[in-house]
Short mmCIF file of C-alpha atoms in Angstrom, two decimals:
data_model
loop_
_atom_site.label_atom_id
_atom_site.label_comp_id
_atom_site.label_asym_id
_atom_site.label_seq_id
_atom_site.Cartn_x
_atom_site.Cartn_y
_atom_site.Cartn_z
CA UNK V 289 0.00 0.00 0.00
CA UNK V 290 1.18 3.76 -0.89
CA UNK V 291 2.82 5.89 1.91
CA UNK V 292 0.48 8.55 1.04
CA UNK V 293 -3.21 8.96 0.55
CA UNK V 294 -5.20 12.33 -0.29
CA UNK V 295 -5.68 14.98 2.18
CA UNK V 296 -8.88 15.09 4.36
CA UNK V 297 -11.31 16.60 2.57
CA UNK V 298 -10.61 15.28 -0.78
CA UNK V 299 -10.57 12.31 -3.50
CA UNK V 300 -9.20 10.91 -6.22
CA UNK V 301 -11.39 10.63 -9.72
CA UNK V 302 -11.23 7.74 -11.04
CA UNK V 303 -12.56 5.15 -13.73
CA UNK V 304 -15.16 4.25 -14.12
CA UNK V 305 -16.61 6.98 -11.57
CA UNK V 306 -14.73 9.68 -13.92
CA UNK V 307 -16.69 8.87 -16.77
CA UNK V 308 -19.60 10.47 -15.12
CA UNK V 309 -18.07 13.27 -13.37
CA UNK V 310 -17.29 13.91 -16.95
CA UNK V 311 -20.92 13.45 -18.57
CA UNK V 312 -22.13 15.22 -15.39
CA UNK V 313 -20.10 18.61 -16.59
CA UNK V 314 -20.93 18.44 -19.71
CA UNK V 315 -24.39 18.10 -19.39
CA UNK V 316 -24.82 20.35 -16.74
CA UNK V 317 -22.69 23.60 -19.17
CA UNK V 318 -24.49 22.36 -22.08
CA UNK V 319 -27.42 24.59 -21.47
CA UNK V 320 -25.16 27.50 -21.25
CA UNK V 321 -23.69 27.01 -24.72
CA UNK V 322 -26.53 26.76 -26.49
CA UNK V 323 -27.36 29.99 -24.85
CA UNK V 324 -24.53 31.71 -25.84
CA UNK V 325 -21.74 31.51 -23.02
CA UNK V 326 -18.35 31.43 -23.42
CA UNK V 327 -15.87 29.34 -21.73
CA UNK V 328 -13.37 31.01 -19.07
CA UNK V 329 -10.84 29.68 -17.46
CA UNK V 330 -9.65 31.52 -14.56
CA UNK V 331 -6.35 31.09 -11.71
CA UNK V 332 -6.63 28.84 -9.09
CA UNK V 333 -5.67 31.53 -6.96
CA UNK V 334 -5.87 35.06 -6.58
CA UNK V 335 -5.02 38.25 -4.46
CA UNK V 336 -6.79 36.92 -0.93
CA UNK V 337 -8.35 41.28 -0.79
CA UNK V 338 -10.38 39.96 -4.22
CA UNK V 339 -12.72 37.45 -2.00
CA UNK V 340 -12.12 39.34 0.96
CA UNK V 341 -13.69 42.73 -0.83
CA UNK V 342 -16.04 40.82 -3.07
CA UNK V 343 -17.59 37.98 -1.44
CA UNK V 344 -17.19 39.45 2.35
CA UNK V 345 -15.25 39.51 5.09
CA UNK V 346 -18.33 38.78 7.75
CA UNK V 347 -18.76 35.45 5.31
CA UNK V 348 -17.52 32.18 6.78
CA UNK V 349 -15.93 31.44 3.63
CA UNK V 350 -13.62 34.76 4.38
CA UNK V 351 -13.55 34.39 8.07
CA UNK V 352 -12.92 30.90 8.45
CA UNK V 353 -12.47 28.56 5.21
CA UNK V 354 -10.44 30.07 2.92
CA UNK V 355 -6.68 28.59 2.22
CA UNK V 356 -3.98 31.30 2.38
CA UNK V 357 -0.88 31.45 1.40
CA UNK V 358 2.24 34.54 1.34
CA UNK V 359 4.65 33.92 -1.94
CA UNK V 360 8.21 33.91 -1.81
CA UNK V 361 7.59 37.43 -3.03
CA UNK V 362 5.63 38.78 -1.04
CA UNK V 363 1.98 38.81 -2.84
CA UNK V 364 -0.82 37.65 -0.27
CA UNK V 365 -2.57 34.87 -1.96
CA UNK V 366 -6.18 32.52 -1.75
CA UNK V 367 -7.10 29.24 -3.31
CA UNK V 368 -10.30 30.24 -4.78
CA UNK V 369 -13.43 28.96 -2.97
CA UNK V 370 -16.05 30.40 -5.19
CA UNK V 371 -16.13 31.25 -9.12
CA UNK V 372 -18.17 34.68 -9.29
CA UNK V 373 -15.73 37.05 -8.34
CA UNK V 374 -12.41 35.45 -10.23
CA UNK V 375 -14.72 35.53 -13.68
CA UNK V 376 -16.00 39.40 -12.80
CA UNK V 377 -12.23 39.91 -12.13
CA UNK V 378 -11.21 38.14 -15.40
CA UNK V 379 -13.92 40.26 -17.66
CA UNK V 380 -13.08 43.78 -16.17
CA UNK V 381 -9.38 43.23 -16.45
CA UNK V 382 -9.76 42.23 -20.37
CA UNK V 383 -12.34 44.90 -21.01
CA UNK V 384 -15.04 42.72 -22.18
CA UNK V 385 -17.62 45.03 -20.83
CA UNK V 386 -16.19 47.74 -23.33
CA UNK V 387 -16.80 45.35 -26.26
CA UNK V 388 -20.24 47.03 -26.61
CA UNK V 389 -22.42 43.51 -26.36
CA UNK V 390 -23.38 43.29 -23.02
CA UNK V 391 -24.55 41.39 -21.44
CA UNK V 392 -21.19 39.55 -21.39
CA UNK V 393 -22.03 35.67 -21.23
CA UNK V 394 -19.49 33.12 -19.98
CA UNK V 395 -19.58 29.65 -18.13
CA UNK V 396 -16.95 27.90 -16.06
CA UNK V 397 -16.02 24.61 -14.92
CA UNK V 398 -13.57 23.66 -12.31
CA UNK V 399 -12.40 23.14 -8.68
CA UNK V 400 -12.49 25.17 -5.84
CA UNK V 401 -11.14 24.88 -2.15
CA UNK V 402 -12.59 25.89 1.09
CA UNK V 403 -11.26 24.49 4.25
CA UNK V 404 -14.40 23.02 6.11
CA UNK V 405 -15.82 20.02 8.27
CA UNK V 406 -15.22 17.29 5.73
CA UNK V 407 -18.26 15.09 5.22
CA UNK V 408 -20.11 13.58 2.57
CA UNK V 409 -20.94 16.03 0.10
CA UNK V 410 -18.93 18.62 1.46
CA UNK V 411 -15.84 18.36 -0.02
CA UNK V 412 -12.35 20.65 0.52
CA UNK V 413 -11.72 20.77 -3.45
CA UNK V 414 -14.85 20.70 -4.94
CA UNK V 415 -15.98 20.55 -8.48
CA UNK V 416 -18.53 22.98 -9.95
CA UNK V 417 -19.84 24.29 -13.38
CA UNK V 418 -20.70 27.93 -12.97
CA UNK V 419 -22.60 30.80 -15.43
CA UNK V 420 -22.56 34.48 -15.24
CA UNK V 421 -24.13 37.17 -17.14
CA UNK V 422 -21.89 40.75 -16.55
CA UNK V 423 -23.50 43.70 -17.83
CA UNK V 424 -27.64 43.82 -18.00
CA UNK V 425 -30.25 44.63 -15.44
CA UNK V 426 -33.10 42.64 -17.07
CA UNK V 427 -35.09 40.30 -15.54
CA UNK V 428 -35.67 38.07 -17.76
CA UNK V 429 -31.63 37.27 -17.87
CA UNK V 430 -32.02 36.11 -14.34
CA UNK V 431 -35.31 34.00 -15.24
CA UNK V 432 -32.41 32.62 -18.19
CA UNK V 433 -30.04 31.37 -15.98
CA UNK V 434 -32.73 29.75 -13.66
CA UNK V 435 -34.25 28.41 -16.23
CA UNK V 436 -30.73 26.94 -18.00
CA UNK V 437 -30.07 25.16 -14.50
CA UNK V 438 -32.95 23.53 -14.30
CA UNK V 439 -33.20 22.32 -18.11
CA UNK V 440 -29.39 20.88 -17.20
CA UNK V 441 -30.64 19.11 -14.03
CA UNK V 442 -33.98 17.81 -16.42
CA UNK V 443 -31.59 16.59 -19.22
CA UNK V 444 -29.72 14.15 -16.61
CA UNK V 445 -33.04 12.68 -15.24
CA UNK V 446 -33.33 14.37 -11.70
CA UNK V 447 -36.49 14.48 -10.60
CA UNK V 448 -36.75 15.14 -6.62
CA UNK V 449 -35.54 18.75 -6.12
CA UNK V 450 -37.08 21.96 -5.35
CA UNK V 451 -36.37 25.74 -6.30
CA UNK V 452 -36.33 27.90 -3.82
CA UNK V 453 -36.51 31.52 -4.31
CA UNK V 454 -36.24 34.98 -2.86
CA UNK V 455 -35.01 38.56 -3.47
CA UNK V 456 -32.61 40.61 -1.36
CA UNK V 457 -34.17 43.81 -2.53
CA UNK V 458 -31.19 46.87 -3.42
CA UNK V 459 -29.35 49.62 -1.66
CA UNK V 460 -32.31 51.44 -1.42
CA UNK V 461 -35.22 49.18 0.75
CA UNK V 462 -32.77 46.65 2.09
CA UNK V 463 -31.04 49.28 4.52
CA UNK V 464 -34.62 49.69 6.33
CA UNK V 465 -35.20 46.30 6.40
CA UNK V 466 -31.64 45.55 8.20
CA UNK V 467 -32.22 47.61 10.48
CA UNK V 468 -35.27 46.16 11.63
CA UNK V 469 -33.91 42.97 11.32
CA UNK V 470 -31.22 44.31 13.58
CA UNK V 471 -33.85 45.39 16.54
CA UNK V 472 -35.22 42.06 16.21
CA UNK V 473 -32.36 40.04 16.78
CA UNK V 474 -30.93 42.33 19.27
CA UNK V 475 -34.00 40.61 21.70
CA UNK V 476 -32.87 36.87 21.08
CA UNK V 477 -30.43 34.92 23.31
CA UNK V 478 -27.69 34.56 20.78
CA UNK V 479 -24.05 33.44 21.51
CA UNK V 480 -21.10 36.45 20.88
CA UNK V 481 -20.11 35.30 17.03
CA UNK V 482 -23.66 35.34 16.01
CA UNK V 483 -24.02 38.93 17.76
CA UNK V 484 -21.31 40.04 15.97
CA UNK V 485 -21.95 38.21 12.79
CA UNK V 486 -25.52 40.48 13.20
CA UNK V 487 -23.80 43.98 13.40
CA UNK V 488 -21.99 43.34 10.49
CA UNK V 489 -24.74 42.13 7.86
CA UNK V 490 -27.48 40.72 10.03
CA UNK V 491 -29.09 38.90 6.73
CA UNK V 492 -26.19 36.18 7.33
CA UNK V 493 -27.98 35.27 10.45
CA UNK V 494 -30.95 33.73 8.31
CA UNK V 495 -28.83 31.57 6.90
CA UNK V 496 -27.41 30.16 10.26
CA UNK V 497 -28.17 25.86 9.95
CA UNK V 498 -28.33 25.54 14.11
CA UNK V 499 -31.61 24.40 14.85
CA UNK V 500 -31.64 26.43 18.15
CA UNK V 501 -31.09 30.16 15.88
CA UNK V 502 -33.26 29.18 13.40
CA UNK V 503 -36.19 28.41 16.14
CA UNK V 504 -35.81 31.84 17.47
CA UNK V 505 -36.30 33.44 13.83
CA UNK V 506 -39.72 32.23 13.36
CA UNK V 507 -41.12 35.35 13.95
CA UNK V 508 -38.34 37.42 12.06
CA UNK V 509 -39.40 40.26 9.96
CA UNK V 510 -39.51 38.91 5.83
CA UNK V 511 -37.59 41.21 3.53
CA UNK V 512 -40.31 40.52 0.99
CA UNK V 513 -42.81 43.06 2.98
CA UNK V 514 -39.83 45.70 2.69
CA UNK V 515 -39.41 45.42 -0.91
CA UNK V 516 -39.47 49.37 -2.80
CA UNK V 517 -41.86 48.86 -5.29
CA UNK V 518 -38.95 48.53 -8.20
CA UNK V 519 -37.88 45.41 -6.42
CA UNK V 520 -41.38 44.04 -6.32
CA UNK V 521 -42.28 44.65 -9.73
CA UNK V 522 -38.50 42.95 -10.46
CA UNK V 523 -39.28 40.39 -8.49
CA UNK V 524 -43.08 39.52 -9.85
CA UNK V 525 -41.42 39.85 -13.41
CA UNK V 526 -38.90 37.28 -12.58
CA UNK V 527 -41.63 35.09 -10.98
CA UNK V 528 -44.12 35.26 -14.05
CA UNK V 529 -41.30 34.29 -16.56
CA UNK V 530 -40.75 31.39 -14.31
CA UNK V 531 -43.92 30.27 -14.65
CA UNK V 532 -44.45 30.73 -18.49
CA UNK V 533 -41.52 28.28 -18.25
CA UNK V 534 -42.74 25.67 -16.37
CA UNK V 535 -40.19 25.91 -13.89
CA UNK V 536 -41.92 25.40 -10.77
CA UNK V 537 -40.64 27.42 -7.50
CA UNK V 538 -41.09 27.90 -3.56
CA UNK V 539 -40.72 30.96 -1.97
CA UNK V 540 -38.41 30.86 0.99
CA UNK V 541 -38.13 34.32 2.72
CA UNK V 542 -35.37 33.04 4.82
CA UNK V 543 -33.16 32.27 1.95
CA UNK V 544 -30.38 35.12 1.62
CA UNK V 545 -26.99 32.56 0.38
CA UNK V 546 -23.72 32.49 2.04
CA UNK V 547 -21.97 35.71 -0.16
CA UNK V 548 -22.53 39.19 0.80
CA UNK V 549 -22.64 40.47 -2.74
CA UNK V 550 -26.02 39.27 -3.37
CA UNK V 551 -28.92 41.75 -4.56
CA UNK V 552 -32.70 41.16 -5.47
CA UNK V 553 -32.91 37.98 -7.05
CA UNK V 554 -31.71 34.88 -4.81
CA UNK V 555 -32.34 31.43 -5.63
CA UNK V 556 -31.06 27.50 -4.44
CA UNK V 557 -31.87 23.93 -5.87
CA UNK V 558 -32.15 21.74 -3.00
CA UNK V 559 -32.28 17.57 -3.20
CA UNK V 560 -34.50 15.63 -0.97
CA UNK V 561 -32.41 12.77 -1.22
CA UNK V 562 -29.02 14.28 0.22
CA UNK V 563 -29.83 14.80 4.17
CA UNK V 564 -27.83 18.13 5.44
CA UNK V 565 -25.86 19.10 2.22
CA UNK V 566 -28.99 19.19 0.07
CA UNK V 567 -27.93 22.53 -1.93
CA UNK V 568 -27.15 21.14 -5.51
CA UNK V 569 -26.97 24.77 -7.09
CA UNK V 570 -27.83 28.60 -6.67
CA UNK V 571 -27.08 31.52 -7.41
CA UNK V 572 -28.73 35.05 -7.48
CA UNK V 573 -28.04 38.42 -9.04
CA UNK V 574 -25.00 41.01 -7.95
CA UNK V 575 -25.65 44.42 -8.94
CA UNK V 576 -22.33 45.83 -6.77
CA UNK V 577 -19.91 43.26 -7.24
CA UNK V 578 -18.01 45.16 -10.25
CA UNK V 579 -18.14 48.92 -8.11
CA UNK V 580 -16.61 46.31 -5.42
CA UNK V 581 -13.85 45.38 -7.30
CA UNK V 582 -12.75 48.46 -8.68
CA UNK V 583 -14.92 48.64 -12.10
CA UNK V 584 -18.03 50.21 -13.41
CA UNK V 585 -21.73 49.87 -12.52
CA UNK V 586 -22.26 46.61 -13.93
CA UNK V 587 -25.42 44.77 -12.63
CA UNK V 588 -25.11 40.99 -13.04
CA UNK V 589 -26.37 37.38 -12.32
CA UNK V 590 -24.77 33.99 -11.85
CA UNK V 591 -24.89 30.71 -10.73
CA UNK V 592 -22.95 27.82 -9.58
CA UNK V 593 -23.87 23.89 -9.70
CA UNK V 594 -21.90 21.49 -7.28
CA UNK V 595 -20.88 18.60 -9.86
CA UNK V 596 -20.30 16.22 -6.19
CA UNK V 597 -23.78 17.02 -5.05
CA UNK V 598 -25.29 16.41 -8.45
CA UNK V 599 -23.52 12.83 -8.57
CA UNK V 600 -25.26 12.41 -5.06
CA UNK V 601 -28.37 13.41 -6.47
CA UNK V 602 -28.70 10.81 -9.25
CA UNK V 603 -27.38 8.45 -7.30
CA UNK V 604 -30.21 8.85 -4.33
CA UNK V 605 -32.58 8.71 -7.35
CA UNK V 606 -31.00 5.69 -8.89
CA UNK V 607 -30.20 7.41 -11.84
CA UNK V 608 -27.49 5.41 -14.08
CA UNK V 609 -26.37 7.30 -16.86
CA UNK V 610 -26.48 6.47 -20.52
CA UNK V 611 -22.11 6.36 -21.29
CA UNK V 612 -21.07 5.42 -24.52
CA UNK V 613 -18.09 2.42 -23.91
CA UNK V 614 -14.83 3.13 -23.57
CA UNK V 615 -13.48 0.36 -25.86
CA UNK V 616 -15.65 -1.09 -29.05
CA UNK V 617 -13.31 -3.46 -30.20
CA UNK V 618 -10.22 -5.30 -28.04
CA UNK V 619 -7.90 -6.71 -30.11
CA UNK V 620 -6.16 -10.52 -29.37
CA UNK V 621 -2.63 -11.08 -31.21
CA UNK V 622 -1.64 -14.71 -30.81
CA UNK V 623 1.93 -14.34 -31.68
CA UNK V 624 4.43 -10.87 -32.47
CA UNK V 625 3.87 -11.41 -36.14
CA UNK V 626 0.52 -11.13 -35.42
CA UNK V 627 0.52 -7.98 -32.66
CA UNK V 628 2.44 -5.58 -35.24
CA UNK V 629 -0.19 -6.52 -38.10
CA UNK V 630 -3.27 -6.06 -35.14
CA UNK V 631 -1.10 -2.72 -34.13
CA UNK V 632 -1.42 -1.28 -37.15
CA UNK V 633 -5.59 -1.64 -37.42
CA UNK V 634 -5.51 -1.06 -33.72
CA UNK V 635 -4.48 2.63 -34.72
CA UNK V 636 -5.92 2.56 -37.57
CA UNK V 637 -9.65 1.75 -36.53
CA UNK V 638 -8.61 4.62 -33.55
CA UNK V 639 -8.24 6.93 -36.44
CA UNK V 640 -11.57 6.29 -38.42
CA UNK V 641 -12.93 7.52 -34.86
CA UNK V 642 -13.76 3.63 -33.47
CA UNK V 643 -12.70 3.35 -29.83
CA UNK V 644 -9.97 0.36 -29.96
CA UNK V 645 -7.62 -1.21 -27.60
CA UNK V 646 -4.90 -4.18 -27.49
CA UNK V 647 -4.21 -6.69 -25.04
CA UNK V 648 -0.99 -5.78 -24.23
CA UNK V 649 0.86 -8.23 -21.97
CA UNK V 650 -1.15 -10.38 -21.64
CA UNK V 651 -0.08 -14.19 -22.03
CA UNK V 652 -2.42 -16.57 -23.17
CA UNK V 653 -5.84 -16.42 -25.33
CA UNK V 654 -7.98 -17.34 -22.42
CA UNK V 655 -6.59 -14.74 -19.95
CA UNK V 656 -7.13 -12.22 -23.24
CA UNK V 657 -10.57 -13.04 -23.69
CA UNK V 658 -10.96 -12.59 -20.31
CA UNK V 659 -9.73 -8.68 -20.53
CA UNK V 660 -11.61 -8.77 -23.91
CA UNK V 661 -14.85 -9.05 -21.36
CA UNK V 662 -13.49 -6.73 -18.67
CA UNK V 663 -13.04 -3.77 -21.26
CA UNK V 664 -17.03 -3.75 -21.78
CA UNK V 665 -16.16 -3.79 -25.39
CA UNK V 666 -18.35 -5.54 -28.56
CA UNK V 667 -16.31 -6.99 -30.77
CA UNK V 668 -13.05 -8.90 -30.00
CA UNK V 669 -10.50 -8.86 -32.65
CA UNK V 670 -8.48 -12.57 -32.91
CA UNK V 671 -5.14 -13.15 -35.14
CA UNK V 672 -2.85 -15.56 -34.96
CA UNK V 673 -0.32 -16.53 -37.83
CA UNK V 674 -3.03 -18.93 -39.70
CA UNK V 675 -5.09 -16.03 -40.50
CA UNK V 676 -2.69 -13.95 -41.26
CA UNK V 677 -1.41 -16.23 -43.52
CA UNK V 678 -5.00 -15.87 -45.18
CA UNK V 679 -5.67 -12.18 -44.58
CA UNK V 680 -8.16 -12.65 -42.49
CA UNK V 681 -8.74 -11.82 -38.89
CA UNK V 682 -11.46 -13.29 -36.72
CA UNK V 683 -14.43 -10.76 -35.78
CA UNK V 684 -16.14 -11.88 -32.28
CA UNK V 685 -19.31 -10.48 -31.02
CA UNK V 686 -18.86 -10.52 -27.67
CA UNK V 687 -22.47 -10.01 -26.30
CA UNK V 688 -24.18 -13.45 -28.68
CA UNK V 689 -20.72 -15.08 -28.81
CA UNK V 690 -20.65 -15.59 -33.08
CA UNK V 691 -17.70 -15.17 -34.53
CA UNK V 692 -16.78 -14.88 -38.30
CA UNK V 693 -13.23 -14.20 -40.68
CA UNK V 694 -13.19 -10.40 -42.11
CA UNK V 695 -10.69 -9.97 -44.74
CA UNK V 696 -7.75 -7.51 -43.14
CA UNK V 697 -8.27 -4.78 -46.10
CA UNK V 698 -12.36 -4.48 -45.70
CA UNK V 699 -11.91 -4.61 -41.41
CA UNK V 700 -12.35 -0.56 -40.79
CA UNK V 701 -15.48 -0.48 -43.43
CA UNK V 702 -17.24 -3.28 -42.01
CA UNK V 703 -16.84 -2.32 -38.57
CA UNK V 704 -17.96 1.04 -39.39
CA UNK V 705 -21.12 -0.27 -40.93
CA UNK V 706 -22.04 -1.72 -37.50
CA UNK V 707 -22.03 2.05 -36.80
CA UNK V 708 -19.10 1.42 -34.50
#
């Protein structure tokens, strides 16, 4: 057994579990493409005052979970442990919003680090596919993006999860309602880090999991009946678009995320199937982040879709994916004369796009045929010096077991036929 093993917190991807990590991402950014999104690809890390100013430094993900590092020169660094701010970052600093078609539209795929309680579905590198649209106060771009998460969680066969929704309201009604919120919780018996946690943004006490806070905010004032009337109509818009959609929603006053730069819309997918981590995805809309960071006005909306909780989420529903096999055809050389000729088609058939392997090192026909099976593939390829010597190789279905000789020169077109 190895020395090592991988930190706490994390895991190694790996076959035949990969494969639908893999068909997992791609189904859940193929939404966002046909919409219109391009890909980014930001830094693993970045200037630790980027998440500190942008996502908040009253957050728990500032305060307590993010990993820090000081370079050799100097430069104060973070492991990211969200996407939102890194892509805003990425699209002020290359001028896209000066481009002159805004909204500007990307998606992102990739891991991110937070240093937390490890437990099931609540990983220390985590994988997520992310969207964000920079540039456009609209609502029905944020009805978009809820929409494009839910068609990607519909397209992989997940059935059992909820929306939630709520809006934050702007700079100008949420003020009143904080401080109200403030009077109220100044009256509950709440332990010093929650106290102070409520001085700085109070609206990160709603999102406190204890079950002994959250019993003493039954009786909290809702931001929804402190809404200015812009944020209403917003909000009703948003709501109505929703609906013409077919995307069904709950309402959840409560529900205010774990970022500070969140304004007006808020929303979460939650799973019924995956106990205490049952966020699969959310997101919400970010009017300040840009001023934040040093750019122009430039109201926004994004989301981000855990690719570990969605693999928990189809597999509390049962759900096995569709994957097309790794290997179509295993080739079986009985001899060196005949690996180098079954070489040659191996790379050959790989190159008129059919997925081929060889049995390499392996001694014996019996122990091939036996990797033959293992490889999931359909066909087996068998050569030894007899039908070489004819220019034939033998062609083995490997799911009804008949086998029959295919001339060596006609072996790519008739395995293509079988729409291999």
């Amino acid at each position: 057994m190895s020395t090592f093993t991988a930190p706490k917190g994390t895991y190694d991807l790996l076959p035949p579990r990969s494969a639908t990590v893999l068909a997992i991402r791609a189904a859940l950014s193929a939404p966002l493409r046909r919409a219109g999104y391009g890909y980014v690809e930001t830094p693993v890390f970045e200037d630790v005052k980027l998440f500190s100013r942008g996502v908040g430094e009253s957050t728990d993900i500032v305060s307590k979970e993010m990993y820090t590092l000081t370079t050799k020169g100097g430069d104060d660094l973070a492991l990211r442990p969200e996407g939102t701010a890194s892509v805003v970052r990425a699209a002020l600093q290359a001028n896209l919003h000066r481009l002159g078609n805004l909204p500007v539209k990307l998606w992102y795929g990739g891991s991110f680090y937070r240093y937390e309680k490890a437990q099931k579905g609540r990983y220390r590198q985590f994988a997520q596919v992310g969207a964000e649209a920079i540039g456009a106060e609209d609502p029905a771009l944020d009805a978009e993006l809820i929409i494009l998460a839910d068609d990607a969680f519909r397209a992989l066969g997940l059935r059992d999860y909820r929306l939630l929704l709520n809006s934050l309201g702007d700079k100008q009604c949420r003020p009143v309602y904080r401080a109200a919120l403030q009077a109220f919780l100044a009256g509950l018996d709440l332990d010093e880090d929650t106290r102070r946690r409520a001085e700085i943004n109070p609206l990160r006490v709603l999102d406190d999991k204890r079950e002994a806070v959250q019993a003493q905010l039954v009786d909290a004032p809702r931001l929804r009946d402190y809404l200015c009337e812009d944020c209403k109509a917003y909000d009703e818009q948003v709501r109505e678009l929703l609906t013409l959609a077919g995307v069904a929603f709950v309402d959840d006053p409560k529900l205010v995320r774990g970022l500070d730069y969140y304004t007006r819309t808020t929303f979460e997918f939650v799973h019924d199937g995956l106990g205490a981590q049952s966020a699969i995805g959310g997101g919400g809309r970010y009017d300040g982040l840009s001023e934040m960071l040093g750019g122009p006005a430039l109201p926004s909306v994004g989301w981000g879709l855990g690719v570990d909780r969605t693999e928990l989420a189809l597999e509390a529903e049962g759900i096995v994916l569709d994957l097309p096999a790794t290997t179509e055809v295993y080739a079986v050389a009985l001899g060196e004369e005949a690996k180098n000729v079954l070489f040659a088609k191996v790379t050959e058939l790989r190159r008129a796009g059919v997925a081929t392997d060889l049995a390499f090192g392996v001694k014996g026909i019996k122990n091939a045929m036996k990797s033959a099976d293992r490889s999931g593939a359909r066909f087996a390829l068998v050569a030894g010096d007899r039908d070489l010597a004819e220019g034939v190789v033998q062609l083995k279905d490997l799911t009804t077991g008949e086998q029959v000789p295919v001339a060596l020169e006609a072996l790519v077109t008739t395995l293509k036929e079988k729409q291999l």
